[in-house]
Every structure is written in C-alpha cells, then in structure tokens.
Short mmCIF file of C-alpha atoms in Angstrom, two decimals:
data_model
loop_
_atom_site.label_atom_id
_atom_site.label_comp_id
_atom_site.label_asym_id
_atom_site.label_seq_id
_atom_site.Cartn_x
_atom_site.Cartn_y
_atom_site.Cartn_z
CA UNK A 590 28.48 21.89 3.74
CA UNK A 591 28.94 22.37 -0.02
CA UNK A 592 26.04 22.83 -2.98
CA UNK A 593 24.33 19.64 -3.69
CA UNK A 594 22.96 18.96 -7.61
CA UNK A 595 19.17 17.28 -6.25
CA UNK A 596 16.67 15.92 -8.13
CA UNK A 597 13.19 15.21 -6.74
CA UNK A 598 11.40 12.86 -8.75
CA UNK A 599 7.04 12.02 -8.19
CA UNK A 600 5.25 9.23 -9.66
CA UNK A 601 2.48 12.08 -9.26
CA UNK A 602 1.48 14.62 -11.27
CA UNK A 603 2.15 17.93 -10.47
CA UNK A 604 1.04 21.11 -11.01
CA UNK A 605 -1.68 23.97 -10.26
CA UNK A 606 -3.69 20.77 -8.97
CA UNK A 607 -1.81 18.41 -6.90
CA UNK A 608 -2.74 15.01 -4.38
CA UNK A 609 -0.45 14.10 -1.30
CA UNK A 610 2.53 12.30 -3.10
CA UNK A 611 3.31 15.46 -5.48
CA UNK A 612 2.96 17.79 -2.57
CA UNK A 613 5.35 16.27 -0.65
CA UNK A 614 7.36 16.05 -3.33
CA UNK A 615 6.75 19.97 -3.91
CA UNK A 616 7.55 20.49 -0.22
CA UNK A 617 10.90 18.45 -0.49
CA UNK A 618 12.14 20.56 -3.13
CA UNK A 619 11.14 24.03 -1.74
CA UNK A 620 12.78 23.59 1.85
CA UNK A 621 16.07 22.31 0.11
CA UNK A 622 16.08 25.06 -2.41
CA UNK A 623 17.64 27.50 -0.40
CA UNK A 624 21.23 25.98 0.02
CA UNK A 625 20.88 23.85 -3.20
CA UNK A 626 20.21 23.36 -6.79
CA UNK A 627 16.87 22.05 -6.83
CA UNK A 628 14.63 20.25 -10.20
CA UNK A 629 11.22 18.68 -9.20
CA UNK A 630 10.45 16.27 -11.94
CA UNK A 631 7.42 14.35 -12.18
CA UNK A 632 7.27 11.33 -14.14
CA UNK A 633 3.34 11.10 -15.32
CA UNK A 634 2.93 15.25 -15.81
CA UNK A 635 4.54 18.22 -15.35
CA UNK A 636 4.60 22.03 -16.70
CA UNK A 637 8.52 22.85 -17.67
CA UNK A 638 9.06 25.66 -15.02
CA UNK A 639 12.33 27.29 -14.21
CA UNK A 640 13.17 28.36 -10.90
CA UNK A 641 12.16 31.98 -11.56
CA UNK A 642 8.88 31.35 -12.91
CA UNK A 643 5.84 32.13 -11.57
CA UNK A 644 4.97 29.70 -9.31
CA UNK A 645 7.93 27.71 -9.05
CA UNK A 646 9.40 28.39 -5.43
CA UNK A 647 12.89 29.39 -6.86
CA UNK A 648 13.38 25.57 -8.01
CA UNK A 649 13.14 24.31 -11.50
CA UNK A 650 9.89 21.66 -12.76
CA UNK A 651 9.97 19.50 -15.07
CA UNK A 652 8.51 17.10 -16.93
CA UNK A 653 10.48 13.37 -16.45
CA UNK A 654 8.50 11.28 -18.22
CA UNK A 655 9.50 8.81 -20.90
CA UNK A 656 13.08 9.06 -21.73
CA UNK A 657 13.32 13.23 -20.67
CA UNK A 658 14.55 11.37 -16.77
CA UNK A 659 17.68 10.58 -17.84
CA UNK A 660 18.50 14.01 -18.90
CA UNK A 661 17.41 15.30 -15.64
CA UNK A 662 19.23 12.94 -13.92
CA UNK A 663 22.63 13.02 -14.62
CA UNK A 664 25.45 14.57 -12.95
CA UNK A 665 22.74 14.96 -10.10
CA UNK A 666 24.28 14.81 -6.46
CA UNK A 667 21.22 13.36 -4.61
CA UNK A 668 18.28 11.91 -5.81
CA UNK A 669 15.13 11.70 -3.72
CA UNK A 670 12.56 9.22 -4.81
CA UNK A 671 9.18 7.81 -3.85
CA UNK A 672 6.80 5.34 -5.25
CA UNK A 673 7.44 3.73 -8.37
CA UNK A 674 10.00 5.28 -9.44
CA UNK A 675 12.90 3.39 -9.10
CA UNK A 676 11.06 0.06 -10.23
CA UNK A 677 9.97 1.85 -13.36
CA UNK A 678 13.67 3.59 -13.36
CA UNK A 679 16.03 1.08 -11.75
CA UNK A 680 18.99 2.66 -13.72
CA UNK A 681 18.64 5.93 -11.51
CA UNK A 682 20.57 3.99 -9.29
CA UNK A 683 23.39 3.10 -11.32
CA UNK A 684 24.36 6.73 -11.76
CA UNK A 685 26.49 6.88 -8.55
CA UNK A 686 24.18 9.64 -6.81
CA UNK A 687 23.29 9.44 -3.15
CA UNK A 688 19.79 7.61 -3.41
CA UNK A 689 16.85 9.15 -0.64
CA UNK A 690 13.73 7.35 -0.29
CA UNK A 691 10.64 8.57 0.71
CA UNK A 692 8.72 5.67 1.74
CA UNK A 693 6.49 7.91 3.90
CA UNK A 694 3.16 5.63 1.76
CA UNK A 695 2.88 2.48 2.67
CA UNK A 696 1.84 1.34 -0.85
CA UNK A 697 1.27 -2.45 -0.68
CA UNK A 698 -0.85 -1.97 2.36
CA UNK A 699 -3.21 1.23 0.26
CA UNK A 700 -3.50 -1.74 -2.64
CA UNK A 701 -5.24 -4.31 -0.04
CA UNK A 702 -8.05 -1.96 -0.06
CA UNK A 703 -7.55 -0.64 -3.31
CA UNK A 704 -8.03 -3.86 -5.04
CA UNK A 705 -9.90 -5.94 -2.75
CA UNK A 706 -12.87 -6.03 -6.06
CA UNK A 707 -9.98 -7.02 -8.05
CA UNK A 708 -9.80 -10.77 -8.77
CA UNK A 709 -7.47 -13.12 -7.35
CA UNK A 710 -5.25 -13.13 -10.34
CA UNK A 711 -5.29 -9.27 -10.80
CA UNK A 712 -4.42 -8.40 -6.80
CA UNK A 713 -1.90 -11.06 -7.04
CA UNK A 714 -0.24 -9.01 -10.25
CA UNK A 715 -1.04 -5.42 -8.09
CA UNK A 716 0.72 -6.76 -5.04
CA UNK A 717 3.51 -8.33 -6.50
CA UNK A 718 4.09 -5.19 -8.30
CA UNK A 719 3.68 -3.43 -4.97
CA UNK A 720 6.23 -5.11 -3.46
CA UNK A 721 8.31 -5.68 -5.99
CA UNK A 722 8.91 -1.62 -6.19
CA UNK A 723 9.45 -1.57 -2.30
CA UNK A 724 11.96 -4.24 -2.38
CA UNK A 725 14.21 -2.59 -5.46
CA UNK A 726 14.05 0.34 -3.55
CA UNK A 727 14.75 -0.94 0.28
CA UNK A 728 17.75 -2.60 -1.34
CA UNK A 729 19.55 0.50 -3.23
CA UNK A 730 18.45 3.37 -1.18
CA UNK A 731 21.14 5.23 1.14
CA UNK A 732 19.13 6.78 3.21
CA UNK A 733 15.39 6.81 4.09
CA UNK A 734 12.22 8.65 5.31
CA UNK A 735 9.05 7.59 6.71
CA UNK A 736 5.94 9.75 8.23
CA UNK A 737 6.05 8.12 11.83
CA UNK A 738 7.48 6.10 14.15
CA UNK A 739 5.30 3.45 14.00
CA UNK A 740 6.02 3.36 10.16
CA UNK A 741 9.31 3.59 10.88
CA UNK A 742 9.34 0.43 13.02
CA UNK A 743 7.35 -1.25 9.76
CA UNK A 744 9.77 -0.42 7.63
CA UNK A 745 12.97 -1.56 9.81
CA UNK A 746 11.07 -5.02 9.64
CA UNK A 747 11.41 -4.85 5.45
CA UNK A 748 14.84 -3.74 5.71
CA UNK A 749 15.41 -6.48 8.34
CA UNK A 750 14.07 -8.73 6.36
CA UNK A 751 16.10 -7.79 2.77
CA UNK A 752 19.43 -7.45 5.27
CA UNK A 753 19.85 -3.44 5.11
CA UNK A 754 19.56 -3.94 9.10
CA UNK A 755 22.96 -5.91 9.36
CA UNK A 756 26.49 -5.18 11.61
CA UNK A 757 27.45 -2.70 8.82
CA UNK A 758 24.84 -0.37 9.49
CA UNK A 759 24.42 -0.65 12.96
CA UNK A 760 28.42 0.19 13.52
CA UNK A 761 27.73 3.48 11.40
CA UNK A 762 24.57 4.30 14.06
CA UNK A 763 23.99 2.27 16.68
CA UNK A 764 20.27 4.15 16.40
CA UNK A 765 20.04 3.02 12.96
CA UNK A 766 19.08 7.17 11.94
CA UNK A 767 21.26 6.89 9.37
CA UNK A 768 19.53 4.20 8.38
CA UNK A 769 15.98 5.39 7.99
CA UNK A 770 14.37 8.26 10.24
CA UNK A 771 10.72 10.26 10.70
CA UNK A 772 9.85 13.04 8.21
CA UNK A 773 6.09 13.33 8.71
CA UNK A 774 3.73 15.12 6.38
CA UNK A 775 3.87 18.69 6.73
CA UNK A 776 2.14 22.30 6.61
CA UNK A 777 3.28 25.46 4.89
CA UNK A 778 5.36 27.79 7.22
CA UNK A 779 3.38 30.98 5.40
CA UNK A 780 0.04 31.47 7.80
CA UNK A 781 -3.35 29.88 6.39
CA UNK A 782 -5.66 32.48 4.47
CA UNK A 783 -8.54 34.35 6.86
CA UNK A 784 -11.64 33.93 6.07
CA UNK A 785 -13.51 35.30 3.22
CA UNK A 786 -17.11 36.98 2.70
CA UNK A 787 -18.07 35.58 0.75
CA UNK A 788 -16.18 32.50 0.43
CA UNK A 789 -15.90 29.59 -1.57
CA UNK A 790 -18.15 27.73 0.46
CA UNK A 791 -20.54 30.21 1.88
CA UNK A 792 -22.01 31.92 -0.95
CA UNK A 793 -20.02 30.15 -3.42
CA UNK A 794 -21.56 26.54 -3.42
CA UNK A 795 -25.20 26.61 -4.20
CA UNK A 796 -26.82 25.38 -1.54
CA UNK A 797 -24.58 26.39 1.35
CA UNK A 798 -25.78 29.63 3.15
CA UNK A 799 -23.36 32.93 4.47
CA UNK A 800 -24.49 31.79 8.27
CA UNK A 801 -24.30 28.05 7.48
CA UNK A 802 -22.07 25.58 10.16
CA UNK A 803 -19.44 23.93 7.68
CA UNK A 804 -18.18 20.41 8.22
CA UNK A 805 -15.44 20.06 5.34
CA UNK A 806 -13.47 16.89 3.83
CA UNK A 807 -10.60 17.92 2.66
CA UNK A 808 -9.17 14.92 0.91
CA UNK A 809 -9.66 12.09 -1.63
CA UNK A 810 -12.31 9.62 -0.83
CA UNK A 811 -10.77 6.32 -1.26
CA UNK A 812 -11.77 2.80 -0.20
CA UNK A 813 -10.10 2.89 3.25
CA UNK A 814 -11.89 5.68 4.02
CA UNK A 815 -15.70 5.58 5.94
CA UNK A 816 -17.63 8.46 4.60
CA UNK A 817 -21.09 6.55 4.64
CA UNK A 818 -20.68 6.97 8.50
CA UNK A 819 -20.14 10.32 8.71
CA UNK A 820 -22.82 10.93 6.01
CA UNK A 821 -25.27 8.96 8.13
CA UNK A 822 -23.93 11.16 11.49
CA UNK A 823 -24.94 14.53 9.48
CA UNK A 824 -28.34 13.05 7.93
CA UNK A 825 -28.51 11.79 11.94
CA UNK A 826 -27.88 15.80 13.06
CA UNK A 827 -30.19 17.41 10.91
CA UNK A 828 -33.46 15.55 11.08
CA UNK A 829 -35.96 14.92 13.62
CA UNK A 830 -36.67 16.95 16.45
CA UNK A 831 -33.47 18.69 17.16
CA UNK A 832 -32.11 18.85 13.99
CA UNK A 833 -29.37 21.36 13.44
CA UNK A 834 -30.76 22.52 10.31
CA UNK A 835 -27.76 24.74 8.78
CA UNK A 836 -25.14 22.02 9.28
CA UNK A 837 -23.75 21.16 5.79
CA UNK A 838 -21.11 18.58 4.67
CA UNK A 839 -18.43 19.29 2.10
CA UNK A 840 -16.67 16.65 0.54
CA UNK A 841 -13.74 19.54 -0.93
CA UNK A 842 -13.17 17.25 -4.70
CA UNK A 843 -13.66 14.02 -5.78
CA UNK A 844 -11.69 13.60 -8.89
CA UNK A 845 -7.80 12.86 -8.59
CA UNK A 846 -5.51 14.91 -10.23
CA UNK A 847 -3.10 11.93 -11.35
CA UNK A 848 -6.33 9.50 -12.48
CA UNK A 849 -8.22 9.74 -15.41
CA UNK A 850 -11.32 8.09 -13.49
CA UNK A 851 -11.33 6.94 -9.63
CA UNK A 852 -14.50 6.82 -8.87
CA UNK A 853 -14.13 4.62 -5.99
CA UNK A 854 -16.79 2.15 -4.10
CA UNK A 855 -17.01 4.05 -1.06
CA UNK A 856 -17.52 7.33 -3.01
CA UNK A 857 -20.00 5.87 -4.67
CA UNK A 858 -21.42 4.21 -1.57
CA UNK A 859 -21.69 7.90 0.19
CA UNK A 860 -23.47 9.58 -2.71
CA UNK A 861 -26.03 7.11 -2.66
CA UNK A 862 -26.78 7.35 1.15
CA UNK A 863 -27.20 10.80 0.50
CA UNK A 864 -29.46 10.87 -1.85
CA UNK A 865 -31.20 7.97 -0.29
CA UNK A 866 -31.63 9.91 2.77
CA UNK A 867 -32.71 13.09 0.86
CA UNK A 868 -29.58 15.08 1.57
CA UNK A 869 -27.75 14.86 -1.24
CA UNK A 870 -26.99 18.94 -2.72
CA UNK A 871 -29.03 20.12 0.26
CA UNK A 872 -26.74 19.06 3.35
CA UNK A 873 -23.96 17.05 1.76
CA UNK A 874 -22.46 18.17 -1.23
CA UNK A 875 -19.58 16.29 -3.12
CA UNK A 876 -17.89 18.78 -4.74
CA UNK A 877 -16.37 17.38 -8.64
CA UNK A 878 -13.24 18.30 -9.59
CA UNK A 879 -10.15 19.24 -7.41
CA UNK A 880 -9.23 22.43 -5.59
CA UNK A 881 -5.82 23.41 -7.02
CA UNK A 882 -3.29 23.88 -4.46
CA UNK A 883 -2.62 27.12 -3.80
CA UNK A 884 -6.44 27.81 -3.70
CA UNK A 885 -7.05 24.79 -0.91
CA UNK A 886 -6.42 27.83 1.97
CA UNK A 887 -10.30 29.31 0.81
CA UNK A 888 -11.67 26.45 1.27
CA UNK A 889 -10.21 25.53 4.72
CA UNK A 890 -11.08 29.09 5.89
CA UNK A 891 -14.45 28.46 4.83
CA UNK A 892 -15.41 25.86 6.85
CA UNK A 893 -16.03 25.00 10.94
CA UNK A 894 -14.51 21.83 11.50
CA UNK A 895 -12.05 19.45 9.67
CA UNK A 896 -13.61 15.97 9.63
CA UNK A 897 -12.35 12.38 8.35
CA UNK A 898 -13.17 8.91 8.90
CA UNK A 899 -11.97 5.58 8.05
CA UNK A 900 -12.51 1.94 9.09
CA UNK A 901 -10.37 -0.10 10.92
CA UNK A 902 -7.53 -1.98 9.14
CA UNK A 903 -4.18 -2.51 8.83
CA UNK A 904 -3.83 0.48 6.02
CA UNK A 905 -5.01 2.74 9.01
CA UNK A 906 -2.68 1.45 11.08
CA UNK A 907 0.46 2.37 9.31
CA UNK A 908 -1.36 5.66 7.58
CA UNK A 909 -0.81 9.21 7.39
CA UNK A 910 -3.35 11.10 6.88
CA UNK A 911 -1.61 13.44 4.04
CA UNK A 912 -4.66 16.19 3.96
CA UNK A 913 -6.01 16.26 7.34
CA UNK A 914 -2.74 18.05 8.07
CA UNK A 915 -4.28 20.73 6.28
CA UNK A 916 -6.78 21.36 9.36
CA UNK A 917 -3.93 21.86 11.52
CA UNK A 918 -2.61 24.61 9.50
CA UNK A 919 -5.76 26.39 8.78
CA UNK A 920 -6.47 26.19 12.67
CA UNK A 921 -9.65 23.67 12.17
CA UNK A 922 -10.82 21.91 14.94
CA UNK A 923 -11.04 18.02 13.37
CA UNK A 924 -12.70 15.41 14.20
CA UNK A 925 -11.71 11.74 13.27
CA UNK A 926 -11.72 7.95 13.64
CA UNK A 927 -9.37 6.37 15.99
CA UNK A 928 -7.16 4.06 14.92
CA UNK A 929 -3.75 6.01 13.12
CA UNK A 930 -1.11 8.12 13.95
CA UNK A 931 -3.54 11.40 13.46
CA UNK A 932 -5.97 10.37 16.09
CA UNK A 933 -3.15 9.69 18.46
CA UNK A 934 -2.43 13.11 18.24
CA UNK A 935 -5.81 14.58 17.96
CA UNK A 936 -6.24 12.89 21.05
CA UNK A 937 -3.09 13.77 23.12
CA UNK A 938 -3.74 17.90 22.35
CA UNK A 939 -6.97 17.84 22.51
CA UNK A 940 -7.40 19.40 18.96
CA UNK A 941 -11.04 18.25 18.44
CA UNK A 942 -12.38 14.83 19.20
CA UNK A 943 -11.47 10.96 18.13
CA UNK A 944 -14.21 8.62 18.01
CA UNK A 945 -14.75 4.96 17.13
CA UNK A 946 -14.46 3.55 14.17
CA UNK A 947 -17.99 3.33 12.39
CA UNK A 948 -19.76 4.41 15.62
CA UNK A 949 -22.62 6.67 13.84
CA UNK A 950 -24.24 8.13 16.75
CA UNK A 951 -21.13 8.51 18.83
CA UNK A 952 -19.47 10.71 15.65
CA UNK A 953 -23.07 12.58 15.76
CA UNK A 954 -22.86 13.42 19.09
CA UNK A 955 -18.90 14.87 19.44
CA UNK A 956 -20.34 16.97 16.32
CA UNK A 957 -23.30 18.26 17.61
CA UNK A 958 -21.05 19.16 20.86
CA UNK A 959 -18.83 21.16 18.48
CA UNK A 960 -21.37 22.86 16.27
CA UNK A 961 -23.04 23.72 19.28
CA UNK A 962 -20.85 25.55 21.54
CA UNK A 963 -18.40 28.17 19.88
CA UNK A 964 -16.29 28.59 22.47
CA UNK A 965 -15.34 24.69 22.61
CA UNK A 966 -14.70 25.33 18.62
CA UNK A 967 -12.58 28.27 19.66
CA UNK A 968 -10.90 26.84 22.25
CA UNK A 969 -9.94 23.41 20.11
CA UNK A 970 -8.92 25.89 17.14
CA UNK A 971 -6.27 27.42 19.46
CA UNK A 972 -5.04 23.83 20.57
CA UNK A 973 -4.50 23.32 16.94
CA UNK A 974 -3.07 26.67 15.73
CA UNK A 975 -0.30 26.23 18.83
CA UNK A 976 0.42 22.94 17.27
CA UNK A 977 0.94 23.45 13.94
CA UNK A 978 4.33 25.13 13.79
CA UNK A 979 5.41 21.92 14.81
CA UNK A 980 4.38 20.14 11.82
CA UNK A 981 6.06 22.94 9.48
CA UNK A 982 7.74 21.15 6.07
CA UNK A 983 10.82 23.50 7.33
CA UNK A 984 10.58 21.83 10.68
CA UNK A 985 9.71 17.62 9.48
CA UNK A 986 11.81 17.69 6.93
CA UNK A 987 14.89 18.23 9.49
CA UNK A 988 16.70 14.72 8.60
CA UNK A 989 16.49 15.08 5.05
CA UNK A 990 18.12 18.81 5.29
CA UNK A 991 20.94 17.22 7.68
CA UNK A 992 21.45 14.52 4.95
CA UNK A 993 21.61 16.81 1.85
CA UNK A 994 24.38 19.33 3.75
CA UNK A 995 26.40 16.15 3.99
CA UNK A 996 25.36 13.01 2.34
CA UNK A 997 26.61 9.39 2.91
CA UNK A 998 26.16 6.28 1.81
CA UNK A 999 24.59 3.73 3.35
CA UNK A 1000 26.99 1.34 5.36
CA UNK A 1001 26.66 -1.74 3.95
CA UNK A 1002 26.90 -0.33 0.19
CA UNK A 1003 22.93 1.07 -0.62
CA UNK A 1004 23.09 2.23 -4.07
CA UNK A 1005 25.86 0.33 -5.04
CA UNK A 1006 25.66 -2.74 -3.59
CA UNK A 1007 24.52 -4.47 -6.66
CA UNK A 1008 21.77 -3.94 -10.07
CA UNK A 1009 18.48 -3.16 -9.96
CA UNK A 1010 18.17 -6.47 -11.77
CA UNK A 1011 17.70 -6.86 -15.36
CA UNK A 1012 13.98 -7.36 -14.70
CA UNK A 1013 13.40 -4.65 -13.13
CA UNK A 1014 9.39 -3.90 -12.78
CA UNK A 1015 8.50 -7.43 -12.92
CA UNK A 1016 10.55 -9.86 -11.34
CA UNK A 1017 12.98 -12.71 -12.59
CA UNK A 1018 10.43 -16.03 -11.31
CA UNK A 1019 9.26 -17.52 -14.39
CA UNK A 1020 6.03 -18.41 -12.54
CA UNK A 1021 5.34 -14.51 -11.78
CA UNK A 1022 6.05 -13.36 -15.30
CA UNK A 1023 3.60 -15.83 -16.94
CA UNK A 1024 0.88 -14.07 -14.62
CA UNK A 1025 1.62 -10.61 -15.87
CA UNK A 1026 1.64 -12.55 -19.53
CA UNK A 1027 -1.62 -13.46 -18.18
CA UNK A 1028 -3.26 -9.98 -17.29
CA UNK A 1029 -1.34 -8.71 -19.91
CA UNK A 1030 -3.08 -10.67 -23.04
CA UNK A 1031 -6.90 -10.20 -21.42
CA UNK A 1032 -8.24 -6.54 -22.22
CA UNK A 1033 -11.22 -7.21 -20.34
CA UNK A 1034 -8.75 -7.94 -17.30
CA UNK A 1035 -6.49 -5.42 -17.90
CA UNK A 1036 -9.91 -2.37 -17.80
CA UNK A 1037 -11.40 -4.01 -15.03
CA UNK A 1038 -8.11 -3.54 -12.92
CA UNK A 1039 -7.36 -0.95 -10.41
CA UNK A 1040 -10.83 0.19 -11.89
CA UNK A 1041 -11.36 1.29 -7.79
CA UNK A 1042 -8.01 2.69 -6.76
CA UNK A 1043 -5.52 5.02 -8.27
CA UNK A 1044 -3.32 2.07 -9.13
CA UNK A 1045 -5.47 2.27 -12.74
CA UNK A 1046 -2.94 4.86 -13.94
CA UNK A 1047 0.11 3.13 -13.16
CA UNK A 1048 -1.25 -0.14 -14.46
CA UNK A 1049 -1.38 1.89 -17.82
CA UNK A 1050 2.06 3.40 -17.53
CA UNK A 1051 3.55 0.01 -16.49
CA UNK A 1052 1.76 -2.22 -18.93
CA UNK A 1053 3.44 -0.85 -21.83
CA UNK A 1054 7.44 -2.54 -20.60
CA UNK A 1055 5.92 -6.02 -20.16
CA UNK A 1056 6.40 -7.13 -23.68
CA UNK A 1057 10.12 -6.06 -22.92
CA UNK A 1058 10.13 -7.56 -19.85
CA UNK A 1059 8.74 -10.85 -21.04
CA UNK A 1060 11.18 -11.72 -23.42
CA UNK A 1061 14.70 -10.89 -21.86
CA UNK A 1062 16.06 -13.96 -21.31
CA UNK A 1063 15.42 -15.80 -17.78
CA UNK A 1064 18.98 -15.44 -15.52
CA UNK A 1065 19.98 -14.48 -12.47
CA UNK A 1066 20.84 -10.35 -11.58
CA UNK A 1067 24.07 -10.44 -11.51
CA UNK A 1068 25.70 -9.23 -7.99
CA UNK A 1069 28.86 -7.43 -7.03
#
C-alpha cells in the first residue's frame, strides 16, 4: 500500500452547515485521511481549511470553484467525484488520475419530481442535463460506488447500456466489484450526544414543552417527500377525544444550505395544512434555517421518534434516505413509508414501524402505539442502537478504502478511454443545443426553472458556459 495524493470534490457546499451530498463527501475524506493525503474541495462554497484547523478532521478544505480546481487537482493520485462535477469539469479526467465515482444519488430520477411544474421545454433541458452528467461520468470513471444493491443493479443497466459492462471488465472480476460496488450512507463512529435539559427542542423552541413527546424530521422537505400525511396523522393524534395533547412535530430546517431559495411545493403544501388545521407553531413547527452539522446530535437527542414519509415512485425506489440515517445513530426509533431501501430495513430489525404510503390513519395509529408505550420506544431504540455500528462511514466506506490502498483502472480503459467531448455540459446534437439556446435567451424561463428543486442553483452555475458551448463548432469527440 503506498500514500495516495486524493482529492474529493462536492457539487455541494460545505461547511459549518452541510446537506447529504457534502456530508458524504466530508465522510469520504475523513475515513481516507488516515493513510493518505486528503483535500475536500467543493465547487459552489467552501472555507480554505488546512488539515490542522479547527474543524477540519486532519484533511485540508478548500474552495474549487471557478478556475481554483485545477490547482487542486493536479498531480492528485485519485480523484473521487459526484454529481456534476465532471460534466462541469470534464478535463479532471484528462489528468491521468484514478477517477472514483460516487453515484450513490440517483440524480435524473430526484429531477422527475423536482421539475415535474417545470414546462415541457425546461424538464426536457433539466433531464438532458441530468443525464448528460451521468453518461460523461459512467464512461470515464474507474471505479464506482452506489448506496445499495438495488442501485447497484440500476446502475449496471447504465453501464450496460454505455458498454462499461463488456468481456474486458468481466475477465478483471467475474463479480463485476471492480466494476462498481455498495458504499451506503453512513453514521459517525463517535457515539450520538445524550440528551440535554434543556435542549434544543424542549425548552428551546417556543412552543414545545420540557415533558413534551417529540416526533422530529430530520431532513430537507423536497417534492418526493409526503409530509402533508404525516401532518394530517399528528393533527389526527391530537384532536378529538383521545387526543395526545403534548405530541409535537418538528420539521429540524427548511432552508438548504447549497440553495439560495427552495421553497418547495410540498413544503409549502404542509405549512398550509397546518395552519389550516390550527396546528401550525402549536403542534407542528417548521423550523427556518438549517442545523449546522456538528450541532444536528442536540437535536436528535431531543426528540422521541425519527419520522419520514414519501409517496410512491420510482425516485423512492432507487433512494437513500441520506438523513434518516441520522436516527440510527442517535438510537431513534423511526417510523417511515414503505417503499425504499430504508423501510426494508426498518422492517427486517424491527427498528420502529413501516407503513403505507399515504395511509393517514394507519401512520396515526403505529404513532400513537409508540408515543404510548415507553417500553416499545425503548425496546425499538435498542434494535436501532445494535444496528448502527453497522452503518459506520469507517465500516460502508470499506470498497472505497480497498481501492485507494491500491487503485486500478478500469479494464476496458475508464478514464482514458477517450475525451470528455468537446461539448462537454451540453451535448454535441444540434437539435439539443438549440433548446438550451432556447431556455437560455428567455429570462422569464430561465427564473421560473428549477424554481421547486435544488436544481435552481446549478441551473445558475451552468448557464453561464452555454454561450461557450453554443458556438464551438459542431463535430464529432474525437476517440482514441
């Protein structure tokens, strides 16, 4: 095993305040830290940290955006990417570094219910873009992760499909691990905080009492999420006869760290049942801003039971639930829709209950159940606790350690097989340029876009090369 040179690059920001891509990101870079050298570079935002700062895990951060990437990147060993990077970037691959891909979000499938208020024209640019970014980075990557094995078996079908999956690769591994294998989301090894009185949530949110039963949403609220069900369960649980009147739902932040604005339809959708139904600041609270990072263990503590729900859709399918492995690591009991890989599991340990997708009174009853007998809470918490070890970034991250301690390349060429392609973030059809042209030249199109997802940012980022792009001239990438 010798020293590798590895930069981990984020389309995310990162920070004190931090969503699922950057933390992953973070993670990546702190369990590979001890046996290499280590940068973290994030190209929307990032504070210049070396590795002995405060707060930066003995690895260095920096800021990669605009042209400060290519400084970062050379004479780099491995590179480990995710996103959009390598579409916005496509000379990282040029640089003869082993290329690792995180493709652990599925993001073309998050943009169907992203964009679906988008208009034809503008989900046909969002998609395209989508999977332009997977395909320039299925075809140079070496090696690559995913969160699960039922991701895993999506992405073999894109590689199939681009010819990664070919005699080459399958005489290297016969498994095709070499190929691409399962890093899920993970928890810190350090133990979760204890409780605190008083907390951050009891005491500390006007509105929620010291003795209070605390339902907590630890995530973003995006449009393939269902909170309007679960708001309608708790409204459901604490009116009318037997109303469990100190149940109160936290929604734990509600403005993305990487997005100027994401104020999503479902979001908005939830805050209006609320305050339809009266509850709105006095049993469900949507809490603004975001909880930084190293202050999300508080807020866990705080609460009684982890709770998420989403509808049923091909995004759920193929989802990880990034934050709800938070629950696992503060010991929460959760409950959750069915549907994706974290229900599966939620449902083999017995860590809580799974119910059906936007089935209101069956989520009000398995949370009633909970609230009302401690020892069932007790007894799910210490399903969870005994399960989260397994789910330790030192422990998912296993292939990607095994990689870095002795990289190869990919079989049939991966990095190096050919360019990126002088087009890079938008394509060589003629036909598919004129439509960014399109988008492009409307301002009214161009703010209404991505206005509901977190695609608005990188619509920003990425609308500033399609002048460029536009007027290369039309050929052929050249192959090798």
């Amino acid at each position: 095993m010798s020293r590798q040179r590895i930069l981990v690059v984020t389309d995310d920001a990162v920070g004190e305040r931090m969503a699922g891509p950057a933390i992953r990101a973070w993670n990546i870079a702190a369990v590979l830290t001890p046996e290499h050298d280590v940068c973290l570079a994030s190209t929307l935002r990032a504070p210049d940290l070396g590795p002995d700062a405060a707060g930066a895990a003995g690895f260095e951060v920096r800021d990669g955006s605009g042209e400060r990437l290519r400084a970062l990147a050379a004479g780099r060993d491995v590179l480990v990417l995710q996103g959009f990077t390598l579409r916005s970037h496509p000379w990282l691959a040029g640089l003869g570094a082993h290329v690792v891909v995180d493709l652990y979000d599925p993001i073309h499938l998050e943009m169907l219910e992203g964009g679906a208020d988008a208009t034809p024209a503008q989900q046909t640019f969002m998609l395209s873009g989508g999977l332009d970014a997977l395909r320039i980075q299925m075809e140079r990557g070496d090696f690559f992760l995913c969160a699960s094995e039922r991701q895993r078996d999506l992405w073999l079908g894109h590689l199939s499909a681009l010819g990664r999956v070919n005699f080459a690769a399958y005489r290297q591994d016969v498994t095709l691990r070499k190929l691409i294998d399962v890093a899920p989301f993970g928890v810190p090894d350090d133990p979760a905080p204890r409780r605190a009185v008083p907390g951050p949530l009891r005491g500390g949110l006007p509105g929620v009492g010291a003795e209070d039963r605390v339902l907590l949403w630890a995530g973003g609220v995006y449009n393939w999420f269902d909170p309007v069900t679960l708001v309608d369960a708790v409204g459901d649980l604490t009116t009318g006869p037997d109303a469990l009147t100190d149940v109160r739902l936290v929604f734990m932040g509600t403005k993305h760290p990487s997005v100027e604005d994401l104020s999503t339809v479902v979001l908005r959708q939830a805050v209006d049942r609320a305050a339809e139904r009266g509850l709105l600041d006095r049993v469900v609270f949507f809490r603004e801003g975001w909880v930084p990072y190293a202050e999300r263990g508080r807020f866990l503590a705080d609460a009684d039971i982890g709770v998420s729900t989403h509808f049923l859709h091909v995004e759920t399918a193929y989802s990880f639930r990034t934050r709800m492995l938070d629950y696992l690591w503060a010991g929460l009991p959760i409950v959750c829709s069915d549907g994706d890989e974290f229900a599966r599991l939620v449902a083999a340990r017995d860590l809580g209950a799974v119910v059906p997708t936007e089935d209101r009174a069956a989520l009000a009853v398995v949370l009633r159940g909970l609230l009302v007998d401690p020892a069932a809470r007790a007894r799910a918490a210490a399903r969870v606790r005994a399960v989260a070890p397994e789910y330790h970034w030192s422990v998912v991250l296993a292939p990607l350690v095994a990689y870095c301690r002795d990289p190869w390349r990919a079989a049939d060429g991966g990095a190096h097989r050919r360019p990126a392609g002088r087009f890079g973030a938008f394509g060589a059809r003629l036909d598919t340029r004129i439509d960014h042209l399109k988008i492009y030249a409307d301002p009214a199109a161009r703010r209404r876009l991505f206005v509901d997802g977190r695609w608005k940012v990188i619509l920003r980022r990425e609308l500033g090369k399609v002048g460029a792009a536009l007027t290369r001239p039309l050929r052929r990438p050249s192959r090798r």
